[in-house]
PDB file of C-alpha atoms in Angstrom:
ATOM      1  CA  UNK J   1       6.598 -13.301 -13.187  1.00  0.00           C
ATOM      2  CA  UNK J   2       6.076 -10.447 -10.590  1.00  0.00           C
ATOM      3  CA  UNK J   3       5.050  -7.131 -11.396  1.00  0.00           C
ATOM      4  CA  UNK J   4       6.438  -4.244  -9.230  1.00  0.00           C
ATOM      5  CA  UNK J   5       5.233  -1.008  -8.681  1.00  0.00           C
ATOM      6  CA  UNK J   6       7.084   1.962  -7.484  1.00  0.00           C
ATOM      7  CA  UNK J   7       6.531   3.786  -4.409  1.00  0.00           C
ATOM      8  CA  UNK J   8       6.843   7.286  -5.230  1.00  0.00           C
ATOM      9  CA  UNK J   9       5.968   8.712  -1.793  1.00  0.00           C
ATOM     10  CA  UNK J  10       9.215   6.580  -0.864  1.00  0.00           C
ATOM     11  CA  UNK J  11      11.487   5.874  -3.730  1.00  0.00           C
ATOM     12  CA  UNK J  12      12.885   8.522  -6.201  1.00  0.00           C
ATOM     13  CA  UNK J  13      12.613  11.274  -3.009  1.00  0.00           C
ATOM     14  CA  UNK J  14      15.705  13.304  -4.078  1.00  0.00           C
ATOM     15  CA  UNK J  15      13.382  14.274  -6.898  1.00  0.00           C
ATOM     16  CA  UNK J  16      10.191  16.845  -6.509  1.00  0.00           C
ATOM     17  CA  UNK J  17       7.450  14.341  -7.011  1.00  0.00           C
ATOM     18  CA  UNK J  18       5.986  15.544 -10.355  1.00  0.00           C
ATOM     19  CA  UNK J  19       9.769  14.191 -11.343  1.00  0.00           C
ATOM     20  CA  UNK J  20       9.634  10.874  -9.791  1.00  0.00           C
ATOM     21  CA  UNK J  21       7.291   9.413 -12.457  1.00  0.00           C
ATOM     22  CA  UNK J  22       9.549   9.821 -15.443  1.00  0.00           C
ATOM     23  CA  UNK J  23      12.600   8.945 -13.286  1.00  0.00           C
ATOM     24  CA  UNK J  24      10.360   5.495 -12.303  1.00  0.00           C
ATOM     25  CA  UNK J  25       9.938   4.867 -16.093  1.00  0.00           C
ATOM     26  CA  UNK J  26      13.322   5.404 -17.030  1.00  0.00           C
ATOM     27  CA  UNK J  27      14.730   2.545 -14.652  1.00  0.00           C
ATOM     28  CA  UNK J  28      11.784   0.104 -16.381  1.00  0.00           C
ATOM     29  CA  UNK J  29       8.852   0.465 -14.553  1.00  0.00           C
ATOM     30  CA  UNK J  30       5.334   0.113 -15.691  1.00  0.00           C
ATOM     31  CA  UNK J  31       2.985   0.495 -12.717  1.00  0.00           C
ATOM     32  CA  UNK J  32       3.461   3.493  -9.922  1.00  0.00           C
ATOM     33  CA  UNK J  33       1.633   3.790  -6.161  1.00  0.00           C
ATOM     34  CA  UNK J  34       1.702   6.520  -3.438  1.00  0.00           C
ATOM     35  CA  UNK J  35       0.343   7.382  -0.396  1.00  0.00           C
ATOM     36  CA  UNK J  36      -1.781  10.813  -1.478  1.00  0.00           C
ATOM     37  CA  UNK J  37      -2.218  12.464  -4.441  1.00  0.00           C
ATOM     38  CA  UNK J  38      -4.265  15.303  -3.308  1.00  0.00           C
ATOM     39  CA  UNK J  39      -2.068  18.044  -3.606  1.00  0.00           C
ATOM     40  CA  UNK J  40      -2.423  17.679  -7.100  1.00  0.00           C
ATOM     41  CA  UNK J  41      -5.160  17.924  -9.894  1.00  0.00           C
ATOM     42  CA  UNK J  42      -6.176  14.681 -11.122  1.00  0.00           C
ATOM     43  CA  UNK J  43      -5.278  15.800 -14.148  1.00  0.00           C
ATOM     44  CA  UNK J  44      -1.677  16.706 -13.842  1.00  0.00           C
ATOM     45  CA  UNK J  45      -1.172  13.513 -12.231  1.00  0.00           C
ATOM     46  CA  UNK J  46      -2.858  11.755 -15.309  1.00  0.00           C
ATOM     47  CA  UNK J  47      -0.448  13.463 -17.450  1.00  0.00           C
ATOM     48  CA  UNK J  48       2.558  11.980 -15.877  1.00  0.00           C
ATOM     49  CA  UNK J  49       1.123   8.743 -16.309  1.00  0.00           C
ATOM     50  CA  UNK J  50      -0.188   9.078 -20.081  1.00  0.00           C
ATOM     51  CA  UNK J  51       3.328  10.453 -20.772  1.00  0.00           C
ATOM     52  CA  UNK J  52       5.086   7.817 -18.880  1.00  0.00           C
ATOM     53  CA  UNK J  53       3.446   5.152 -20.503  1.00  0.00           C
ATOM     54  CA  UNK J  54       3.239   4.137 -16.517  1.00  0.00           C
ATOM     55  CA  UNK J  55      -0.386   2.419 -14.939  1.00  0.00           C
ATOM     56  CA  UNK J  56      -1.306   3.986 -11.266  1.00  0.00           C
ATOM     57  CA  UNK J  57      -2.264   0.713  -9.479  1.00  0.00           C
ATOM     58  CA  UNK J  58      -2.926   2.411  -5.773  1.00  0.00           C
ATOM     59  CA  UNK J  59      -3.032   5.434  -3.503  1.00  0.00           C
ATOM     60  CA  UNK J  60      -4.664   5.284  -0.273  1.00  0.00           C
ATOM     61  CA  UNK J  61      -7.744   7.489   0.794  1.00  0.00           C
ATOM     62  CA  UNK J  62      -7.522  11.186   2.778  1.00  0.00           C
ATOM     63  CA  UNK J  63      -6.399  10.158   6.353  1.00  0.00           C
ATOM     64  CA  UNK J  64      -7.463  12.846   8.294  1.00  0.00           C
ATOM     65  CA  UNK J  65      -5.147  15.438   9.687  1.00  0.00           C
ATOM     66  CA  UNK J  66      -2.153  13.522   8.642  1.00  0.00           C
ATOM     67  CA  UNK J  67       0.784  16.028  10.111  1.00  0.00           C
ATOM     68  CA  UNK J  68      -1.076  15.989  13.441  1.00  0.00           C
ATOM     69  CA  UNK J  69      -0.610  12.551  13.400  1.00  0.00           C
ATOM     70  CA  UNK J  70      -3.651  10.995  12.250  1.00  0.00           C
ATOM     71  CA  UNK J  71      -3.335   7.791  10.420  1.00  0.00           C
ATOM     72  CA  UNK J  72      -6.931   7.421   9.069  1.00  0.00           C
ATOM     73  CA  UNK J  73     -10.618   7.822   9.999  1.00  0.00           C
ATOM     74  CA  UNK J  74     -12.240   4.460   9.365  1.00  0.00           C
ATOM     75  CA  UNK J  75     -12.263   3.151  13.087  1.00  0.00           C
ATOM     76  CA  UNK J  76     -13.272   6.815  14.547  1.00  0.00           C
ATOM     77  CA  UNK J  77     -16.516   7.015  16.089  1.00  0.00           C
ATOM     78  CA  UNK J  78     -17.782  10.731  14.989  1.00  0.00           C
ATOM     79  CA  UNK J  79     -15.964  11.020  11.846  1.00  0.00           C
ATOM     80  CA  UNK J  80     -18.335   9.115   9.834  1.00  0.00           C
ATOM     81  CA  UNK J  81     -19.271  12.063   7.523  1.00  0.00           C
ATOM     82  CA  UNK J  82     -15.470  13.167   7.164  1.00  0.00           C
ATOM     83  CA  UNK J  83     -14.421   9.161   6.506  1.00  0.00           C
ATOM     84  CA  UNK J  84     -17.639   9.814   3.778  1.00  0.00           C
ATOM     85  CA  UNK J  85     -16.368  13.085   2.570  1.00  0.00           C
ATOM     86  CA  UNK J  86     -12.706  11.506   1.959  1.00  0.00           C
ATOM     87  CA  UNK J  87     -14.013   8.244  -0.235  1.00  0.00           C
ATOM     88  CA  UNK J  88     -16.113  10.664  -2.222  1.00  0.00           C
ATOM     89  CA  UNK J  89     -12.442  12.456  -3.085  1.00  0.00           C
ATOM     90  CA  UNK J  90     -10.470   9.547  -3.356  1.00  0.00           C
ATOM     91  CA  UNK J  91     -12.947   7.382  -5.993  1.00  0.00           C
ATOM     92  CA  UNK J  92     -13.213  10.830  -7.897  1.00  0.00           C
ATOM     93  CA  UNK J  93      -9.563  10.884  -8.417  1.00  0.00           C
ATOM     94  CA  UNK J  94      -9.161   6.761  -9.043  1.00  0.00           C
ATOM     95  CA  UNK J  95     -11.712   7.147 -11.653  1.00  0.00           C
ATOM     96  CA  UNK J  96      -9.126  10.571 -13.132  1.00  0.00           C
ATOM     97  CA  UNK J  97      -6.349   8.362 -12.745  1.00  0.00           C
ATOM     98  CA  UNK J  98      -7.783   5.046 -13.549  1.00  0.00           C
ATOM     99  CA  UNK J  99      -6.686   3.566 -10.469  1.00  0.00           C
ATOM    100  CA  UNK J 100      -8.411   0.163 -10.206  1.00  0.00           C
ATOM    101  CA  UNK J 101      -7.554  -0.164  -5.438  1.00  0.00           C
ATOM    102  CA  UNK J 102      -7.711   2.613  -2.864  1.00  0.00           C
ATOM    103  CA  UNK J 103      -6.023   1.990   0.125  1.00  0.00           C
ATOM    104  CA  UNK J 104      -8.500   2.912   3.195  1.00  0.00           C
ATOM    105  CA  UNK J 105      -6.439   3.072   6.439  1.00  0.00           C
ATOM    106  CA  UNK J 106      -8.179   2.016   9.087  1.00  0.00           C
ATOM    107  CA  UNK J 107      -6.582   4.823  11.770  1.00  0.00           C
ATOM    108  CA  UNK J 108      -5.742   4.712  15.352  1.00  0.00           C
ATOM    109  CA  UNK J 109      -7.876   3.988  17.985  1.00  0.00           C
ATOM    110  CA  UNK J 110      -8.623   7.496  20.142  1.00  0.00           C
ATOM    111  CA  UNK J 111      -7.927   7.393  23.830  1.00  0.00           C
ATOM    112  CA  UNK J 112     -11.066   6.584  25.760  1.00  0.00           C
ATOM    113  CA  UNK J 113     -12.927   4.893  22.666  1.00  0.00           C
ATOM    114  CA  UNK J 114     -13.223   1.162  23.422  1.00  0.00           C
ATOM    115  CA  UNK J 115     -11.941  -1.466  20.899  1.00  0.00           C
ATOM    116  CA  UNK J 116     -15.566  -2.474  20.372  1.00  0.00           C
ATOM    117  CA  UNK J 117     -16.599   0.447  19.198  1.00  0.00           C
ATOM    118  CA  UNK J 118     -13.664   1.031  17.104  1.00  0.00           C
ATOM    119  CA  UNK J 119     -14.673  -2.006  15.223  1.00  0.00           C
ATOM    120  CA  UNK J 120     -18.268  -1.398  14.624  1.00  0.00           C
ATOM    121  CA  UNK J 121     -17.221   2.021  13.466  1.00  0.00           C
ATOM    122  CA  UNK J 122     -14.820   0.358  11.284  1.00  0.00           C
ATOM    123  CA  UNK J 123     -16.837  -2.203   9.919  1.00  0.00           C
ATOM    124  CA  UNK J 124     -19.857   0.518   9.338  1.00  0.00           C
ATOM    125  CA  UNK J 125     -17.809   2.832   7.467  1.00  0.00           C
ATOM    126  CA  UNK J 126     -16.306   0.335   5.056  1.00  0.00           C
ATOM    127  CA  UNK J 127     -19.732  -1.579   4.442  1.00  0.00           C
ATOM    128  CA  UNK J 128     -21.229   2.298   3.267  1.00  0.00           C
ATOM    129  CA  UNK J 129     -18.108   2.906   1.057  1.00  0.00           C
ATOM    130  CA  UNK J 130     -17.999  -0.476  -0.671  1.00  0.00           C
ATOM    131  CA  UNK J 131     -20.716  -0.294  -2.534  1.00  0.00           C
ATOM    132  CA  UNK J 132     -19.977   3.434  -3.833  1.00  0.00           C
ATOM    133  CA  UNK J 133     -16.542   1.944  -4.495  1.00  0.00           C
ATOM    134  CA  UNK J 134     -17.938  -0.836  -6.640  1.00  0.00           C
ATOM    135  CA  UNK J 135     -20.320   1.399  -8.715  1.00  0.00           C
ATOM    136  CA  UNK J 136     -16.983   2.944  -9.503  1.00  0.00           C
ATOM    137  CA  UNK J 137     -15.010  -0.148 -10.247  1.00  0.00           C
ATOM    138  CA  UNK J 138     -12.851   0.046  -7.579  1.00  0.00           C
ATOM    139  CA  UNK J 139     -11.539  -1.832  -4.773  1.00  0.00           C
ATOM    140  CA  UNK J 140     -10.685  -0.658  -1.207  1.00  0.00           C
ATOM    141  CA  UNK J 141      -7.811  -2.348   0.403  1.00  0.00           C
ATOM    142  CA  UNK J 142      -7.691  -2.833   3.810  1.00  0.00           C
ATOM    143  CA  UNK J 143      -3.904  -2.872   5.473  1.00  0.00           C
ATOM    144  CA  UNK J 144      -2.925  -4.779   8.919  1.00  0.00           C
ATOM    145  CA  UNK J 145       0.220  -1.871   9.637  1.00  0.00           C
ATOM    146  CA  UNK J 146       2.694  -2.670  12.512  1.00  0.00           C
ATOM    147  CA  UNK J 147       2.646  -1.503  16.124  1.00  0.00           C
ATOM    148  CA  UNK J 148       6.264  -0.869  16.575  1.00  0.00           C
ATOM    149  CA  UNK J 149       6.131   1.759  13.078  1.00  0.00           C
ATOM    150  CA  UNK J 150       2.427   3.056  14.087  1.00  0.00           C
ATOM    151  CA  UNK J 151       1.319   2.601  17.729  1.00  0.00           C
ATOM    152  CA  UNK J 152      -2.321   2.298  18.671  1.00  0.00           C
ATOM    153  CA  UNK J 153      -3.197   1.300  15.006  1.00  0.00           C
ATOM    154  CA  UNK J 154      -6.517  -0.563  14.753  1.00  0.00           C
ATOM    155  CA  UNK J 155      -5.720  -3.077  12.268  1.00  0.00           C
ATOM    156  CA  UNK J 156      -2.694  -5.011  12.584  1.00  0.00           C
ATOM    157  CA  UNK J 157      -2.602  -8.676  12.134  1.00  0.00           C
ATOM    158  CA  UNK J 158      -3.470 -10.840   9.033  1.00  0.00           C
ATOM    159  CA  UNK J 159      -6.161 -12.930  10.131  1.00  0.00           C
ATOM    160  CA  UNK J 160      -8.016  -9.954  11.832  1.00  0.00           C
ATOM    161  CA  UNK J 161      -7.791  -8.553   8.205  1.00  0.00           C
ATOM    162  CA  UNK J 162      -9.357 -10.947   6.687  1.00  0.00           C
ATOM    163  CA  UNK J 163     -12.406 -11.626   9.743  1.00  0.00           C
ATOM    164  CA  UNK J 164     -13.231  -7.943   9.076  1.00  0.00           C
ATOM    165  CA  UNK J 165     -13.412  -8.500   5.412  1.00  0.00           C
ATOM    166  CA  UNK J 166     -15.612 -11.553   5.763  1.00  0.00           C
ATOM    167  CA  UNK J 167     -17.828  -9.061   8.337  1.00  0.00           C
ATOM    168  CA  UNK J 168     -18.033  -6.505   5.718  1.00  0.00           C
ATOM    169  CA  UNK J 169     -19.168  -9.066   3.070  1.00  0.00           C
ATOM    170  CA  UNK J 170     -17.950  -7.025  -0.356  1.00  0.00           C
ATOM    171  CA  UNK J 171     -16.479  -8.909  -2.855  1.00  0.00           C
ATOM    172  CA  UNK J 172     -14.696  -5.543  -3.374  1.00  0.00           C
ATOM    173  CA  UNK J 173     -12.749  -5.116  -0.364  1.00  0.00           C
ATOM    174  CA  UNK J 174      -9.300  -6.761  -0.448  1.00  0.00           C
ATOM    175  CA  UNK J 175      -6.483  -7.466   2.362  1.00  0.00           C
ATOM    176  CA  UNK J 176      -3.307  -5.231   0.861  1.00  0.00           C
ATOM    177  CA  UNK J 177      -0.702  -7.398   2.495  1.00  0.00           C
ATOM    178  CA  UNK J 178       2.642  -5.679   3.207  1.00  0.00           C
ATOM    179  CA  UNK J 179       5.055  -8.120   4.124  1.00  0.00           C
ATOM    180  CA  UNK J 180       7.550  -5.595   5.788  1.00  0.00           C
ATOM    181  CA  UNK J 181       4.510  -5.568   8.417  1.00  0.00           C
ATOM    182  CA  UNK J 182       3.918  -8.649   8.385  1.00  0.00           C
ATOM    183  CA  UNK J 183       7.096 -10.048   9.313  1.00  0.00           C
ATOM    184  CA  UNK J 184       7.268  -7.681  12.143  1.00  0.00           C
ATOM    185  CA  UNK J 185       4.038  -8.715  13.623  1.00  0.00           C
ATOM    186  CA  UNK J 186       4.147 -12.566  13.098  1.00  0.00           C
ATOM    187  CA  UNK J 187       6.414 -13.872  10.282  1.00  0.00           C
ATOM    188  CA  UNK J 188       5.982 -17.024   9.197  1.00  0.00           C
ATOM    189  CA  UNK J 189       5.413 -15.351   5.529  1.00  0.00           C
ATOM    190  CA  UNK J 190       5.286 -18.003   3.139  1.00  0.00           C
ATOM    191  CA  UNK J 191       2.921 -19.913   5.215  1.00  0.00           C
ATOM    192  CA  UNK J 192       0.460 -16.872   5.830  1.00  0.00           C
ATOM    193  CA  UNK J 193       0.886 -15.897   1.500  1.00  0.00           C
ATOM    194  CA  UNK J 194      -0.261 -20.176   1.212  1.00  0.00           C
ATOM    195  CA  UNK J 195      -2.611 -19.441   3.431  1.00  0.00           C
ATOM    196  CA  UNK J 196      -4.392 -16.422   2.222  1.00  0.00           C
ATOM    197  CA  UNK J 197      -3.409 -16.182  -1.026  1.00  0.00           C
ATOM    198  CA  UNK J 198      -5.713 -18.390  -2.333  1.00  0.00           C
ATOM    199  CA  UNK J 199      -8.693 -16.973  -0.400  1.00  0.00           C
ATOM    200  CA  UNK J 200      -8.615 -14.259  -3.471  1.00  0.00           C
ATOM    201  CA  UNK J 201      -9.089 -11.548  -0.532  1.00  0.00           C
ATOM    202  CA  UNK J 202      -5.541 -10.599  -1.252  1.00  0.00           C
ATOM    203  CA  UNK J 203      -5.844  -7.399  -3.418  1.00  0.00           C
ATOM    204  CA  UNK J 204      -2.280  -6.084  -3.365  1.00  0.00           C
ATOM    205  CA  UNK J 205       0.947  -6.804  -2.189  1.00  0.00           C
ATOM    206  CA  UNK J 206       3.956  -4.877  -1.122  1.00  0.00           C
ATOM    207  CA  UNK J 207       7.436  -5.242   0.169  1.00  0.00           C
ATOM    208  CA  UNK J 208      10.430  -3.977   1.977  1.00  0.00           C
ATOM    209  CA  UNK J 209      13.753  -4.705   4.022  1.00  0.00           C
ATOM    210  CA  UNK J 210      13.473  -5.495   7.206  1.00  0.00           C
ATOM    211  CA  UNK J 211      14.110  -4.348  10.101  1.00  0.00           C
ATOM    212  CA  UNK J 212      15.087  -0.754   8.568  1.00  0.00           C
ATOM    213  CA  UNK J 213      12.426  -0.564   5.730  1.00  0.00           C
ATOM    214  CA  UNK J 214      15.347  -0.241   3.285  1.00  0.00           C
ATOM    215  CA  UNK J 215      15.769  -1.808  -0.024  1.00  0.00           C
ATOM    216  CA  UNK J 216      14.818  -5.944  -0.315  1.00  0.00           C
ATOM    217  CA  UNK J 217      17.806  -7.286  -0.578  1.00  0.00           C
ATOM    218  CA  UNK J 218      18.793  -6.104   2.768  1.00  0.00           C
ATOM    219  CA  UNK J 219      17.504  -7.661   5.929  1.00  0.00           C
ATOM    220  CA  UNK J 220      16.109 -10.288   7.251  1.00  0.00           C
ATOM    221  CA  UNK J 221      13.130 -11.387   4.067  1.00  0.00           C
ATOM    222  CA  UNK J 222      14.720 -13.629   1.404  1.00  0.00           C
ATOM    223  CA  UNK J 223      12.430 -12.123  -0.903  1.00  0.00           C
ATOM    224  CA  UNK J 224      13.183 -14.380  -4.089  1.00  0.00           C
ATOM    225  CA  UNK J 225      11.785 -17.573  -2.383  1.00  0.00           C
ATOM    226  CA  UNK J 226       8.794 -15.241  -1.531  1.00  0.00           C
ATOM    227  CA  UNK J 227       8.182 -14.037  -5.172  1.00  0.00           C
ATOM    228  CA  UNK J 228       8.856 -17.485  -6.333  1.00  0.00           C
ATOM    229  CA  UNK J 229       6.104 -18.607  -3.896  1.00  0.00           C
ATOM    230  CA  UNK J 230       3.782 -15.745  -5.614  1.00  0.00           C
ATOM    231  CA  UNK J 231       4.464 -16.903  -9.245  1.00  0.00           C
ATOM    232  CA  UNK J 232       3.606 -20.659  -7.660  1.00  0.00           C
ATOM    233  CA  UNK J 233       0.504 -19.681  -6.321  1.00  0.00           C
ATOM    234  CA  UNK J 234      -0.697 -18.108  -9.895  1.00  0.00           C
ATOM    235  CA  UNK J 235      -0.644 -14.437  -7.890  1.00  0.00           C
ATOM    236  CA  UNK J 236      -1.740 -11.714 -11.083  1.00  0.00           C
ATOM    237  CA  UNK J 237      -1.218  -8.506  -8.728  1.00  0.00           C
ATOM    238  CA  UNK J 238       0.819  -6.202  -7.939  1.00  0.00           C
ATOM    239  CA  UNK J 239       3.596  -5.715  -5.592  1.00  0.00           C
ATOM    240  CA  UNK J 240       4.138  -2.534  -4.498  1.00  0.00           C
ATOM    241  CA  UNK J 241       8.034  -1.576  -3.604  1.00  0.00           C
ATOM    242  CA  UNK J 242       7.776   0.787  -0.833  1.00  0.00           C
ATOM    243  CA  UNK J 243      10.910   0.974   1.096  1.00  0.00           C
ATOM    244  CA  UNK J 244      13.086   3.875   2.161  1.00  0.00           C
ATOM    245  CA  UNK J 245      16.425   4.158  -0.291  1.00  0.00           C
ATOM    246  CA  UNK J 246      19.562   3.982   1.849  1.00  0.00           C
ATOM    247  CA  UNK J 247      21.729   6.713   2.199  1.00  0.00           C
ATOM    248  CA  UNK J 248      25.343   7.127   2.793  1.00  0.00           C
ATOM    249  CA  UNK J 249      27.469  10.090   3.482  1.00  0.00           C
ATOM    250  CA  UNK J 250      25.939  11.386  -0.044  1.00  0.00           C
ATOM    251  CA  UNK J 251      22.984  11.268  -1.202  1.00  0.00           C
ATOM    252  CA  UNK J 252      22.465   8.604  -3.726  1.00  0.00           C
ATOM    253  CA  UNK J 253      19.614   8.171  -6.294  1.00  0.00           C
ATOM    254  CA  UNK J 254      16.778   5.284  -6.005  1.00  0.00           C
ATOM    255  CA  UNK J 255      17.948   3.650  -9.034  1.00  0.00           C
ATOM    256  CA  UNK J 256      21.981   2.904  -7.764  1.00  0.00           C
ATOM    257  CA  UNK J 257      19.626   0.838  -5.214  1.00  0.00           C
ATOM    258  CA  UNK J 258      17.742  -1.144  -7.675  1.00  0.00           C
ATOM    259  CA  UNK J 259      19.898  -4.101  -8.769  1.00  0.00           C
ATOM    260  CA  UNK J 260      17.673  -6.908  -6.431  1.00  0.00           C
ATOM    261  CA  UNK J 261      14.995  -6.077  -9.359  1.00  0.00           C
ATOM    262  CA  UNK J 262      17.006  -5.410 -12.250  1.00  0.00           C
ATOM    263  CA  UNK J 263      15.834  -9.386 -13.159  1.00  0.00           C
ATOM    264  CA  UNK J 264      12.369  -8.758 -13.249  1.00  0.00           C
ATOM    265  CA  UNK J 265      12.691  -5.366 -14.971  1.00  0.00           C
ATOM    266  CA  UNK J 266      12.988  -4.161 -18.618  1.00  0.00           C
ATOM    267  CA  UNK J 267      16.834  -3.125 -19.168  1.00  0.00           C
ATOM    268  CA  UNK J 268      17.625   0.215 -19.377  1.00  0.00           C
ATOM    269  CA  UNK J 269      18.044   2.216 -22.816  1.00  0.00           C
TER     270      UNK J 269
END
């Protein structure tokens, strides 16, 4: 039986965000993710969630100057103390929150910096933070992102996920695999879940439409064979639902959109 989180960086966005987490319980939801909590205190955010009854399964680490464009600091060459400075933050607020997977985005490759160095840099910066990770019971989550949504990204392909996880060599590092990237990229998505799956390097999963990153039941993804597949392969994780709500000429709430779940959620009081 899948368990879905909700996106609240993505779903519930005609609600202020302290909102979205009572909104997300009220359509049956157990388990939240976002992209950044930091413009909150740990501790306000743990409120929502203790009065939510809701579980926060994932946020991802600082990523830099993220309105200039930056898309994380892993793969930088020179950043190494910032990329330090930003795990520090993020495993102090996953230990707040008791959020068990930080997402660590890997960034984009700077002009002039050659893909070899990108990848020691990479591979030096997540071999440091695993083991602080660890000591805090955490694991960082590594995500191949597509080129067509983030151009010049470092890490964007499954099996280049999971070679850089075998370089790292931490048992707590984990591939998250979105399968909205993943089908853009290469497709083929039940083979590559057969094929990885069972590697137990998959630490997270999460899902959207494709091609317009809208709800699952549009596009291109037959998502109940997938999740099907997932229960078959004994997956215990989580699948993160982080897709964009359509819109029409008004503005419609996230939950009008959710009837592709409503099987594997709790009904509504």
């Amino acid at each position: 039986m899948p368990r879905f989180a909700a996106n609240l960086s993505m779903l519930y966005n005609e609600l202020d965000f302290l909102d979205r987490f009572a909104a997300a319980a009220a359509d049956g939801f157990t388990a939240v993710e976002y992209l950044f909590p930091y413009a909150y205190a740990p501790e306000e955010l743990a409120a929502r969630l203790q009065a939510n009854g809701l579980q926060q399964v994932l946020f991802n680490a600082p990523p830099g100057d993220w309105d200039g464009g930056e898309r994380g600091l892993a793969c930088i060459s020179g950043r190494e103390a910032e990329f330090a400075d930003g795990i520090t933050q993020a495993l102090r607020y996953a230990q707040a929150l008791n959020c068990p997977r930080v997402h660590v985005m890997a960034g984009k490759v700077p002009e002039g910096m050659s893909p070899e160095l990108a990848r020691t840099t990479y591979v030096a910066n997540l071999k440091a933070a695993a083991p602080r990770a660890a000591a805090a019971g955490v694991n960082l989550l590594i995500e191949p992102i597509n080129q067509r949504d983030m151009p010049g990204f470092f890490l964007s392909w499954q099996a280049q996920a999971h070679e850089l996880i075998a370089e790292i060599g931490a048992d707590n590092v984990k591939v998250q695999m979105d399968l909205y990237h993943a089908q853009i990229m290469e497709g083929d998505l039940a083979m590559k879940i057969r094929q990885y799956l069972p590697t137990g390097r998959v630490g997270h999963i999460q899902i959207a439409g494709v091609p317009e990153r809208h709800e699952p039941d549009v596009g291109e993804i037959h998502h109940p064979y997938l999740f099907a597949l997932l229960d078959e392969l004994g997956f215990d994780g989580w699948i993160g639902c982080e897709y964009r709500p359509r819109r029409g000429a008004v503005p419609r709430g996230t939950g009008e959109g959710l009837g592709w779940i409503r099987p594997w959620l709790p009904a509504k009081g």
